[in-house]
Amino acid sequence: MPNNGYETSYEDRKKRRVHFVYKRETHERQIFMQELKDIRKRKEIYYVKTMKKLIGPTWLQALSVLQRKALDLLEFCIYQDLLEGRPVRTANIMKELGLYPRPNDVDLMTCVYLGRRDPKEMLAHLFLVTYGHTIDVKRAVYNLNARLMLSGILYLGQDNLLELLRKRFSPNKEERPPKTKVKREKKPLLESPYLQEMTAVLFQRPKREPFRAPPLPNLDDLNDPYEEELPIVKKPPQPPPPSPPPKKRLPRGYCDKIAGIINFEPYSTITTTRTIKTVTQKNVRRGRSSKLSLAINKSFGISVTRTKKRRKKITIPNTGISNSKYTINGVFTVRGRTVFVLGNVTILPSEGTLINGGYSLVNGDYINIHCGFRGFTPASKSNTCDCLKNWQDVALKYVKEHKCRCGHHYDYGNEGTFPAEELPYFHKATPFSPFQFNYHTIYNLDEKQLYIEKEFKRVWETESALQVGGNVAIEKKDKKKKKLVKRSSTTCLGQNPKPEDYLKCALRQMTRLNVAARLPDVHLVPVLKEWMRWRIYGPYDASERKRKLLQSFEFWQTFMTQEKKGLTHVSPKPDPIYSGVTTWQYKQDLNDKFKKYMHKYKLDLFRSYAYSTNLLWPTMFQAEFPNRKFREIYFSYLSSRLEDFQFFHPYITREAVERATVLNKGRYICKPHGAEDVQQ
């Protein structure tokens, strides 16, 4: 029965209404929470992208205090290792820097010798030996070892780069005219001091003028044509397949054997009977030896040809002309004589060579591909006589003296308004007709008429005049093409240069003076970028500092949220070896495997913490103005090498939350009966 309003009670209608309102409000709240979740997710993604941009280049890794101290000692260690002849101290520096796996002694000693003048060159050679390309080539992804090497090069050359930038962007000295001191005339002293004139001065506090950056010097030499960046190094292509094995040569009698050729030849069986007498010392001295008796028995039988004749080497045919090339179709025997059959003979230019295009497999045989012939430049001609030069001078003189008044040279050298391929004096050739002379335009010198005829012919041939809006469509296509083309400034600085543009153009001129200037995207390094910004705009004011600190707090909260979701968490890989029960017999083997397992886990944790530290460090603006010791305090948590790594880190949020959860679960578990007695 239908539930009408008259047949149901008031309580049922009220209950149904409550259910309806609750369902609607719950749905609205779900929609609101989903939108809020999406907004927070987009906000976190935006903050993480901003944090990655603040790092700078993809190869930049923030170095701890211990790593910087080790790099400061690198030059002295290189000098001592060269005196000793083995890279012991430099290997310890690489260990302190955090390289794993570390280079072997042979490669390290080679790099130490090549970089004996500059430790930056030593690290650059080590990078070249490790990865197979120089440091100025840009890569899409850098592992931790590559980031540490390149960051070490930047740290060693950073002070010198700043000094070079300071000299390059130093303001021009203004020559002010010297001030001439005006001597004041001394007033005569009066008899009474009360009659002397006195001026009263009101004290005012000196106003501090805001800092203004000095003007930039002349930067015309930086505004050179722009050079495109080097392409990103990708994985090398797979090596080509190996060359086919050489064709196996069969013996000469093999073909006769397959064809079933049988020769009736007499052969002899030689039976040798040897009678040896006892040889004494005297017989040996006299030259006596054992006697041999040979019994030769001749007979006839069927046999395969076994004659081993030395094969005569075929001589290559020679035409007697040095620049002739030919193809050989085969070798035939004509009247008992081997003759080459030539396919075609080609006379090449002087010093020409045959182009071999490789091989191809056709019906089981490898056949060389013939790609034609390559001709070199012919020999230089002998000195020509003076008659040709004199004739040219006479012809040019005649053209200059006998040209018409309008300036037309009778189309000598196609000097008209049209280029050589658009001559208006000929009709264009077709597949069925050759070039034809145009008698209407040969004496016509009106440029406008020729231009109009040429444009109308172009429009008519493209059929754009027959379509409605054809010109409009062409214009739209041209506009689209113009939009797709990336506008690149012909100069380095461009129209509105930013601090990065100034840095990029200045560092291009410092590549020979400092190895660190060759690093890819070095103009995005935060230290250099901040110095350039300070040089152009001056220091931050109070409002900008406050905004920076608030932004740093927001980055910290985002990082904590990402850590709770497992940003830097490395879960140990489950291994069934350590889950079962073992005995003393396999204890040592199990310990060795567990040490290797723990070493791999340590390495993963070290790389994860290095990535998180590098991600968070540039967002901490507290290290810039309020506190100079902030870097040492922050980096005291991060170990510089794998050997000093600790598993318990108090600043990792994910591990702290997991420990708190475990403790909270254990608080409300009732202890079994008698547990207190066991603890006592």
XYZ file of C-alpha atoms in Angstrom:
680
model
C 0.000 0.000 0.000
C 1.313 3.496 -0.747
C 2.440 5.473 2.268
C 0.339 8.600 1.961
C 0.314 11.383 4.461
C -3.149 10.454 5.796
C -2.360 6.774 6.302
C 0.965 7.273 8.151
C 1.431 8.647 11.589
C 3.120 11.889 12.539
C 6.044 10.061 14.145
C 6.781 8.132 10.941
C 6.756 11.295 8.834
C 9.024 13.067 11.330
C 11.461 10.147 11.354
C 11.537 10.037 7.552
C 12.169 13.781 7.468
C 15.068 13.455 9.914
C 16.580 10.682 7.786
C 16.263 12.797 4.651
C 17.844 15.889 6.236
C 20.652 13.795 7.771
C 21.410 12.135 4.425
C 21.536 15.492 2.627
C 23.786 17.152 5.219
C 26.093 14.117 5.308
C 26.406 14.194 1.526
C 27.216 17.907 1.623
C 29.860 17.315 4.290
C 31.400 14.515 2.254
C 31.597 16.803 -0.759
C 33.146 19.541 1.417
C 35.718 17.184 2.928
C 36.642 15.815 -0.500
C 37.154 19.335 -1.864
C 39.175 20.252 1.231
C 41.309 17.131 0.738
C 41.937 18.027 -2.926
C 42.854 21.616 -2.011
C 45.327 20.433 0.640
C 46.809 17.916 -1.767
C 47.318 20.579 -4.439
C 48.807 22.890 -1.814
C 51.273 20.223 -0.648
C 52.281 19.452 -4.250
C 52.833 23.171 -4.844
C 54.995 23.492 -1.719
C 57.065 20.423 -2.607
C 57.671 21.773 -6.124
C 58.675 25.141 -4.658
C 61.064 23.397 -2.253
C 62.708 21.561 -5.166
C 63.048 24.819 -7.100
C 64.712 26.477 -4.112
C 67.440 23.806 -4.138
C 68.703 25.101 -7.475
C 70.365 22.714 -9.945
C 69.466 19.048 -9.775
C 73.056 18.104 -8.872
C 73.372 20.425 -5.850
C 73.699 18.662 -2.478
C 73.934 20.531 0.828
C 77.226 19.624 2.548
C 77.566 19.190 6.280
C 80.247 20.805 8.443
C 82.409 17.645 8.498
C 82.244 17.329 4.720
C 83.308 20.956 4.282
C 86.223 20.529 6.660
C 87.344 17.464 4.690
C 87.210 19.403 1.401
C 89.294 22.193 2.935
C 92.089 19.646 3.582
C 91.942 18.138 0.065
C 94.678 20.320 -1.458
C 97.175 19.476 1.303
C 96.328 15.742 1.050
C 96.907 15.761 -2.720
C 100.362 17.310 -2.172
C 101.307 14.714 0.466
C 100.031 11.787 -1.624
C 102.081 12.903 -4.634
C 105.198 12.963 -2.465
C 104.416 9.534 -1.038
C 103.215 7.970 -4.313
C 99.965 6.448 -3.040
C 96.531 8.076 -2.468
C 96.007 7.217 1.200
C 94.991 10.659 2.495
C 92.878 11.474 -0.575
C 91.012 8.170 -0.135
C 90.209 9.185 3.461
C 88.899 12.526 2.172
C 86.623 10.683 -0.293
C 85.433 8.560 2.609
C 84.682 11.641 4.719
C 82.898 13.210 1.766
C 80.455 10.283 1.766
C 81.259 8.591 -1.565
C 80.049 5.002 -1.753
C 81.165 2.969 -3.616
C 84.526 4.723 -3.509
C 86.994 4.776 -6.450
C 89.890 2.336 -6.555
C 93.477 3.378 -5.874
C 94.590 3.316 -9.543
C 91.875 5.701 -10.769
C 92.243 7.882 -7.685
C 96.014 8.205 -8.104
C 95.555 9.105 -11.786
C 93.072 11.840 -10.856
C 95.370 13.082 -8.072
C 98.216 13.511 -10.556
C 96.016 15.225 -13.166
C 94.545 17.565 -10.541
C 97.780 18.311 -8.705
C 97.467 22.041 -9.378
C 93.838 22.464 -8.349
C 91.653 20.154 -6.172
C 88.608 21.150 -8.261
C 90.283 19.666 -11.347
C 90.990 16.489 -9.386
C 87.270 16.065 -8.589
C 86.375 16.906 -12.196
C 88.732 14.181 -13.493
C 87.300 11.744 -10.937
C 83.795 12.524 -12.235
C 85.005 11.943 -15.817
C 86.579 8.597 -14.916
C 83.489 7.458 -12.995
C 80.716 8.476 -15.408
C 82.450 8.753 -18.782
C 81.644 12.414 -19.566
C 82.785 15.834 -18.397
C 81.120 17.925 -15.697
C 79.716 20.533 -18.097
C 77.317 18.028 -19.701
C 73.822 18.204 -18.273
C 72.161 14.992 -17.066
C 68.529 14.298 -16.239
C 69.226 12.386 -12.980
C 72.289 12.421 -10.690
C 72.960 9.808 -8.028
C 74.350 10.717 -4.607
C 78.009 10.192 -5.574
C 77.703 12.503 -8.589
C 75.916 15.152 -6.502
C 78.610 15.043 -3.827
C 81.438 15.405 -6.394
C 79.836 18.348 -8.200
C 78.834 20.029 -4.930
C 82.418 19.632 -3.715
C 83.667 21.380 -6.877
C 81.198 24.205 -6.263
C 82.209 24.556 -2.599
C 85.914 24.761 -3.469
C 85.348 27.350 -6.207
C 82.516 29.313 -4.615
C 84.647 31.975 -2.898
C 86.652 32.596 -6.063
C 83.449 32.873 -8.122
C 82.035 35.443 -5.712
C 85.296 37.401 -5.868
C 85.227 37.387 -9.688
C 81.584 38.480 -9.680
C 82.413 41.239 -7.197
C 85.120 42.566 -9.517
C 82.947 42.206 -12.602
C 79.932 44.044 -11.146
C 81.866 46.639 -9.183
C 80.449 50.138 -9.856
C 82.365 52.545 -12.022
C 84.418 55.094 -10.123
C 82.976 58.547 -10.502
C 85.578 61.208 -10.954
C 84.447 64.101 -8.819
C 86.098 67.458 -9.189
C 88.207 68.341 -6.170
C 86.542 70.761 -3.806
C 88.346 74.019 -3.324
C 88.414 75.086 0.298
C 87.283 78.625 0.818
C 89.250 80.352 3.497
C 87.031 82.183 5.905
C 87.995 85.665 6.793
C 88.615 85.999 10.488
C 86.459 88.575 12.081
C 88.207 90.932 14.408
C 87.722 90.111 18.068
C 85.805 92.646 20.025
C 86.869 93.875 23.376
C 84.032 92.171 25.279
C 82.929 88.522 24.624
C 79.319 89.543 25.287
C 79.401 91.725 22.213
C 80.498 88.789 19.978
C 77.849 87.264 17.615
C 76.677 83.766 18.629
C 74.547 81.246 16.656
C 72.420 78.682 18.481
C 72.171 75.194 16.804
C 69.253 72.829 17.426
C 70.300 69.160 17.763
C 68.461 66.747 15.460
C 68.901 63.030 15.302
C 70.598 61.931 12.064
C 68.202 60.114 9.772
C 69.446 56.812 8.429
C 68.983 56.752 4.706
C 67.759 53.454 3.201
C 70.426 51.359 1.542
C 70.541 51.747 -2.204
C 72.534 49.399 -4.338
C 75.206 51.133 -6.415
C 74.486 51.347 -10.141
C 75.608 48.513 -12.369
C 78.652 49.092 -14.593
C 78.634 48.912 -18.369
C 77.586 45.353 -19.342
C 77.848 45.540 -23.127
C 80.481 42.811 -23.230
C 78.062 40.419 -21.485
C 75.416 40.933 -24.153
C 76.967 38.456 -26.588
C 74.874 36.190 -28.817
C 73.078 33.567 -26.799
C 74.440 30.027 -26.841
C 72.031 27.153 -26.459
C 72.462 24.732 -23.577
C 74.095 21.372 -24.068
C 71.716 18.488 -24.631
C 70.841 16.238 -21.736
C 72.845 13.049 -21.665
C 70.657 10.005 -22.174
C 71.446 6.346 -21.897
C 73.859 5.200 -24.592
C 72.235 3.215 -27.408
C 72.590 -0.528 -27.511
C 75.730 -1.749 -29.268
C 75.262 -2.966 -32.839
C 74.910 -6.696 -33.414
C 78.162 -8.573 -33.905
C 79.445 -9.072 -37.416
C 78.590 -12.406 -39.046
C 81.200 -15.128 -38.805
C 83.443 -15.586 -41.843
C 82.245 -18.059 -44.404
C 83.727 -21.482 -43.772
C 86.054 -22.636 -46.505
C 85.614 -26.212 -47.668
C 88.436 -28.358 -49.090
C 88.744 -28.596 -52.855
C 87.940 -32.293 -53.007
C 84.721 -31.837 -51.049
C 82.729 -30.832 -54.140
C 84.023 -33.878 -56.078
C 83.061 -36.100 -53.185
C 79.485 -34.723 -53.104
C 79.169 -35.040 -56.896
C 80.273 -38.691 -56.746
C 83.296 -38.370 -59.008
C 85.401 -41.557 -58.888
C 88.838 -41.907 -60.455
C 90.567 -45.221 -61.240
C 94.181 -44.642 -60.254
C 97.020 -46.995 -59.528
C 98.378 -46.729 -56.039
C 101.191 -48.434 -54.269
C 101.247 -49.968 -50.845
C 104.649 -49.629 -49.301
C 105.397 -52.154 -46.585
C 108.483 -51.403 -44.619
C 110.325 -54.157 -42.785
C 112.980 -52.968 -40.485
C 115.735 -55.230 -39.305
C 117.629 -53.700 -36.478
C 120.943 -55.027 -35.383
C 122.528 -54.408 -32.063
C 124.447 -51.187 -32.238
C 127.579 -50.897 -30.268
C 129.596 -47.886 -29.303
C 132.104 -48.678 -32.011
C 129.482 -48.954 -34.732
C 128.089 -45.571 -33.822
C 131.512 -44.000 -34.028
C 132.154 -45.593 -37.399
C 128.872 -44.261 -38.723
C 127.052 -47.560 -38.996
C 123.265 -47.594 -38.635
C 120.320 -49.985 -38.826
C 119.413 -51.546 -42.161
C 116.030 -50.847 -43.883
C 114.469 -53.232 -46.417
C 111.560 -51.819 -48.525
C 109.011 -54.111 -50.209
C 106.849 -52.297 -52.835
C 103.660 -54.062 -53.957
C 101.672 -52.401 -56.796
C 97.932 -52.998 -57.302
C 94.855 -51.310 -58.851
C 91.647 -50.210 -57.041
C 88.892 -47.598 -56.675
C 89.720 -44.488 -54.657
C 88.838 -40.815 -54.282
C 91.280 -38.242 -55.567
C 93.699 -37.445 -52.804
C 96.223 -35.464 -54.737
C 97.270 -32.425 -52.704
C 98.310 -29.827 -55.228
C 99.155 -26.320 -54.144
C 96.388 -24.022 -55.304
C 97.604 -21.253 -57.560
C 96.773 -17.824 -56.185
C 94.474 -15.894 -58.490
C 95.792 -12.502 -59.490
C 93.390 -9.572 -59.460
C 92.706 -8.129 -62.929
C 94.160 -4.745 -63.664
C 92.867 -2.351 -66.305
C 95.986 -0.240 -66.268
C 94.014 2.910 -65.352
C 94.382 4.177 -61.775
C 90.919 5.724 -61.494
C 88.904 2.823 -62.932
C 86.638 0.666 -60.763
C 84.857 -2.520 -61.745
C 82.603 -5.227 -60.347
C 83.491 -8.926 -60.704
C 80.592 -11.206 -61.634
C 82.585 -14.400 -61.220
C 85.602 -16.488 -62.136
C 85.360 -19.061 -64.925
C 87.731 -21.534 -66.493
C 88.017 -21.099 -70.246
C 90.350 -23.513 -72.157
C 92.079 -24.473 -68.932
C 92.741 -20.911 -67.904
C 90.992 -18.950 -65.076
C 89.377 -15.783 -66.364
C 87.642 -12.999 -64.453
C 84.216 -11.935 -65.770
C 83.738 -8.191 -65.170
C 80.235 -6.756 -64.831
C 80.875 -3.112 -65.538
C 83.896 -0.832 -65.611
C 83.531 2.757 -64.359
C 85.999 5.583 -64.817
C 86.014 7.714 -61.654
C 87.332 11.170 -60.952
C 90.880 11.365 -59.787
C 91.619 9.485 -56.561
C 88.142 7.929 -56.290
C 87.286 5.036 -53.937
C 84.564 2.414 -53.892
C 81.829 2.890 -51.257
C 81.001 -0.339 -49.486
C 77.506 -0.163 -47.952
C 77.874 -3.164 -45.671
C 76.366 -6.580 -46.256
C 72.958 -8.180 -46.607
C 71.747 -11.744 -46.162
C 70.090 -12.997 -49.398
C 69.152 -16.687 -49.732
C 71.650 -17.664 -47.056
C 74.576 -15.804 -48.637
C 76.122 -12.560 -47.402
C 76.340 -10.103 -50.302
C 78.193 -6.780 -50.203
C 76.047 -3.757 -50.957
C 77.511 -1.514 -53.637
C 76.731 2.167 -52.921
C 78.576 3.834 -55.759
C 81.892 5.617 -55.845
C 83.379 8.494 -53.896
C 85.336 11.072 -55.812
C 87.906 13.311 -54.171
C 88.818 16.778 -55.256
C 90.817 16.784 -58.477
C 94.378 17.916 -58.594
C 95.044 21.611 -58.630
C 95.100 23.126 -62.079
C 98.132 24.728 -63.519
C 98.425 28.488 -63.656
C 96.071 29.897 -66.257
C 97.250 32.355 -68.819
C 96.558 36.070 -68.601
C 94.288 36.117 -71.642
C 91.237 35.025 -69.616
C 91.803 37.713 -66.984
C 92.261 40.375 -69.637
C 89.078 39.251 -71.382
C 87.119 39.522 -68.106
C 88.385 43.040 -67.510
C 87.395 44.030 -71.045
C 83.887 42.566 -70.645
C 83.275 44.299 -67.305
C 84.535 47.562 -68.681
C 82.167 47.225 -71.653
C 79.171 46.540 -69.363
C 79.973 49.519 -67.129
C 80.372 51.926 -70.027
C 77.428 50.765 -72.173
C 74.610 50.377 -69.609
C 71.360 52.274 -70.122
C 70.347 55.368 -68.194
C 67.829 53.613 -65.882
C 70.632 51.557 -64.325
C 69.657 48.215 -65.812
C 72.627 46.029 -66.765
C 70.763 44.084 -69.469
C 70.153 41.340 -66.860
C 73.891 40.716 -66.625
C 74.236 38.266 -63.683
C 70.464 38.444 -62.997
C 70.613 41.856 -61.357
C 66.866 42.489 -61.587
C 64.355 42.583 -58.712
C 63.733 38.840 -58.865
C 66.161 36.162 -57.718
C 67.784 33.763 -60.151
C 65.214 30.967 -59.718
C 62.237 33.307 -60.386
C 63.257 34.738 -63.729
C 60.292 36.525 -65.371
C 61.858 36.076 -68.790
C 61.110 32.357 -69.083
C 58.067 30.160 -68.728
C 58.493 27.451 -66.113
C 59.328 24.054 -67.600
C 56.799 21.202 -67.352
C 57.303 17.446 -67.726
C 56.098 17.753 -71.331
C 57.682 21.046 -72.432
C 61.124 22.661 -71.994
C 61.905 26.255 -70.970
C 60.202 28.804 -73.222
C 61.096 32.431 -73.782
C 58.578 35.018 -72.505
C 58.479 37.704 -75.229
C 56.103 39.944 -73.195
C 58.487 40.616 -70.323
C 61.855 40.698 -72.021
C 61.669 44.434 -72.719
C 59.289 45.234 -69.813
C 61.122 47.079 -67.017
C 58.081 47.984 -64.892
C 58.717 46.328 -61.530
C 55.128 46.797 -60.294
C 53.584 44.996 -63.244
C 56.052 42.105 -62.960
C 55.406 41.833 -59.208
C 51.604 41.779 -59.694
C 51.841 39.113 -62.378
C 54.076 36.969 -60.176
C 51.760 37.240 -57.130
C 48.636 36.466 -59.166
C 50.350 33.457 -60.698
C 51.305 32.179 -57.220
C 47.743 32.614 -55.902
C 46.260 30.962 -58.976
C 48.614 27.956 -58.786
C 47.828 27.362 -55.082
C 44.050 27.689 -55.744
C 43.687 29.961 -52.734
C 41.735 32.506 -54.819
C 39.030 29.937 -55.560
C 38.389 29.140 -51.880
C 36.343 31.473 -49.690
C 38.443 32.978 -46.974
C 41.590 31.382 -48.333
C 43.816 34.304 -47.404
C 42.303 34.420 -43.923
C 43.027 30.734 -43.438
C 46.611 31.258 -44.567
C 47.009 34.150 -42.140
C 45.611 32.052 -39.281
C 48.040 29.243 -40.080
C 50.917 31.704 -40.126
C 49.830 33.075 -36.749
C 49.662 29.577 -35.272
C 53.110 28.833 -36.591
C 54.411 32.040 -35.080
C 52.916 31.108 -31.709
C 54.440 27.646 -31.763
C 57.907 28.994 -32.505
C 59.762 29.654 -29.252
C 61.020 33.189 -29.050
C 64.691 33.210 -28.210
C 66.503 36.468 -27.692
C 69.479 37.011 -29.937
C 71.437 38.419 -27.009
C 72.342 36.907 -23.670
C 70.635 39.385 -21.347
C 67.496 40.003 -23.403
C 64.937 42.706 -22.718
C 64.107 42.341 -18.990
C 67.065 40.504 -17.437
C 66.705 38.786 -14.068
C 69.499 38.080 -11.569
C 69.861 34.588 -13.082
C 70.406 36.109 -16.544
C 73.160 38.396 -15.239
C 74.770 35.398 -13.541
C 74.516 33.164 -16.617
C 76.154 35.723 -18.876
C 78.903 36.573 -16.380
C 79.743 32.950 -15.526
C 80.139 32.093 -19.221
C 83.241 34.314 -19.266
C 84.709 32.691 -16.128
C 84.913 29.091 -17.359
C 88.647 29.371 -18.082
C 89.421 30.999 -14.755
C 87.415 28.651 -12.531
C 86.380 25.032 -13.082
C 83.221 25.535 -10.987
C 81.819 27.931 -13.622
C 81.581 25.003 -16.069
C 78.987 23.192 -13.956
C 75.552 22.919 -15.637
C 72.937 25.451 -14.435
C 75.421 26.971 -11.997
C 73.522 30.274 -12.290
C 70.674 28.670 -10.283
C 72.830 28.046 -7.192
C 71.082 29.804 -4.247
C 74.281 31.424 -2.884
C 75.243 33.038 -6.207
C 71.629 33.903 -6.966
C 71.202 35.621 -3.601
C 74.444 37.588 -4.054
C 73.304 38.810 -7.465
C 69.898 39.773 -6.077
C 71.545 41.689 -3.219
C 73.859 43.446 -5.703
C 70.908 44.652 -7.811
C 68.169 45.289 -5.220
C 69.998 45.520 -1.889
C 69.232 43.653 1.377
C 65.782 42.552 2.520
C 63.705 44.983 4.518
C 61.805 44.069 7.702
C 58.559 43.084 5.967
C 60.338 40.782 3.523
C 62.248 39.100 6.348
C 59.034 38.480 8.221
C 57.413 37.038 5.112
C 60.406 34.743 4.559
C 60.277 33.399 8.116
C 56.533 32.738 7.857
C 57.102 30.926 4.570
C 59.827 28.845 6.228
C 57.340 27.814 8.927
C 54.845 26.730 6.231
C 57.533 24.676 4.488
C 58.420 22.984 7.771
C 54.773 22.004 8.384
C 54.512 20.635 4.834
C 57.672 18.630 5.325
C 56.367 17.169 8.609
C 53.135 16.151 6.888
C 55.039 14.511 4.047
C 57.231 12.634 6.538
C 54.150 11.226 8.267
C 53.082 9.905 4.885
C 56.472 8.219 4.466
C 58.610 10.676 2.471
C 61.946 9.661 4.033
C 60.888 6.333 5.507
C 62.812 3.272 4.323
C 61.097 0.036 5.263
C 63.423 -2.972 5.686
C 62.991 -5.612 3.020
C 61.595 -8.896 4.439
C 63.968 -11.800 3.977
C 62.888 -15.393 4.775
C 66.474 -16.282 5.766
C 66.143 -14.553 9.147
C 62.616 -15.724 9.988
C 63.320 -19.409 10.653
C 65.060 -21.148 13.541
C 68.785 -21.671 13.079
C 71.458 -23.719 14.807
C 75.047 -23.085 15.883
C 76.276 -24.823 12.766
C 74.990 -22.074 10.431
C 75.402 -19.160 12.855
C 78.530 -17.653 11.252
C 77.099 -17.888 7.740
C 73.882 -16.244 8.920
C 75.828 -13.457 10.657
C 77.762 -12.688 7.460
C 74.560 -12.521 5.422
C 72.917 -10.315 8.043
C 75.870 -7.888 8.021
C 75.564 -7.537 4.245
C 71.804 -7.051 4.607
C 72.268 -4.362 7.286
C 74.892 -2.600 5.163
C 72.464 -2.320 2.235
C 69.756 -1.048 4.574
C 72.167 1.526 6.020
C 73.023 2.733 2.527
C 69.345 3.164 1.627
C 68.718 5.083 4.848
C 71.758 7.296 4.292
C 70.620 8.224 0.780
C 67.066 8.864 1.973
C 68.188 11.173 4.809
C 70.604 12.991 2.489
C 67.738 13.625 0.047
C 65.414 14.900 2.806
C 68.106 17.173 4.246
C 68.926 18.581 0.826
C 65.201 19.141 0.186
C 64.537 20.963 3.447
C 67.726 23.025 3.853
C 67.090 25.844 1.306
C 63.657 26.536 2.872
C 65.227 27.433 6.217
C 65.653 31.170 5.894
C 66.629 31.335 9.598
C 70.204 30.571 8.540
C 70.377 33.715 6.406
C 69.714 36.577 8.809
C 68.721 35.710 12.421
C 71.213 32.957 13.326
C 74.565 32.153 11.709
C 75.077 28.911 13.695
C 71.836 27.414 12.442
C 73.580 25.330 9.758
C 75.912 23.653 12.267
C 73.011 22.946 14.629
C 70.860 21.463 11.880
C 73.587 19.409 10.252
C 74.696 17.910 13.551
C 71.891 15.377 13.016
C 73.157 14.302 9.580
C 76.257 12.119 9.422
C 78.695 12.920 6.644
C 79.693 9.327 5.857
C 78.088 5.905 5.966
C 80.374 4.547 8.691
C 79.113 7.065 11.263
C 75.474 6.429 10.463
C 73.026 5.866 13.338
C 69.617 4.280 13.095
C 67.934 6.298 15.820
C 67.218 9.833 14.637
C 64.998 11.937 16.912
C 63.950 14.400 14.203
C 62.318 11.801 11.893
C 58.598 12.266 12.406
C 57.485 8.923 10.981
C 59.593 6.886 13.425
C 58.549 9.040 16.395
C 54.849 8.539 15.577
C 55.353 4.774 15.206
C 57.102 4.535 18.597
C 54.365 6.568 20.262
C 51.695 4.290 18.750
C 53.451 1.162 20.027
C 53.760 2.641 23.530
C 50.105 3.688 23.610
C 48.987 0.207 22.600
C 51.060 -1.343 25.362
C 49.621 0.906 28.084
C 46.182 -0.723 28.124
C 47.232 -4.390 27.955
C 46.514 -6.259 31.218
C 49.513 -8.127 32.540
C 49.124 -11.863 33.148
C 48.869 -13.246 36.653
C 52.265 -13.489 38.331
C 54.058 -11.010 36.053
C 54.995 -8.800 39.030
C 56.759 -11.704 40.742
C 58.725 -12.479 37.559
C 59.880 -8.838 37.233
C 61.083 -8.832 40.859
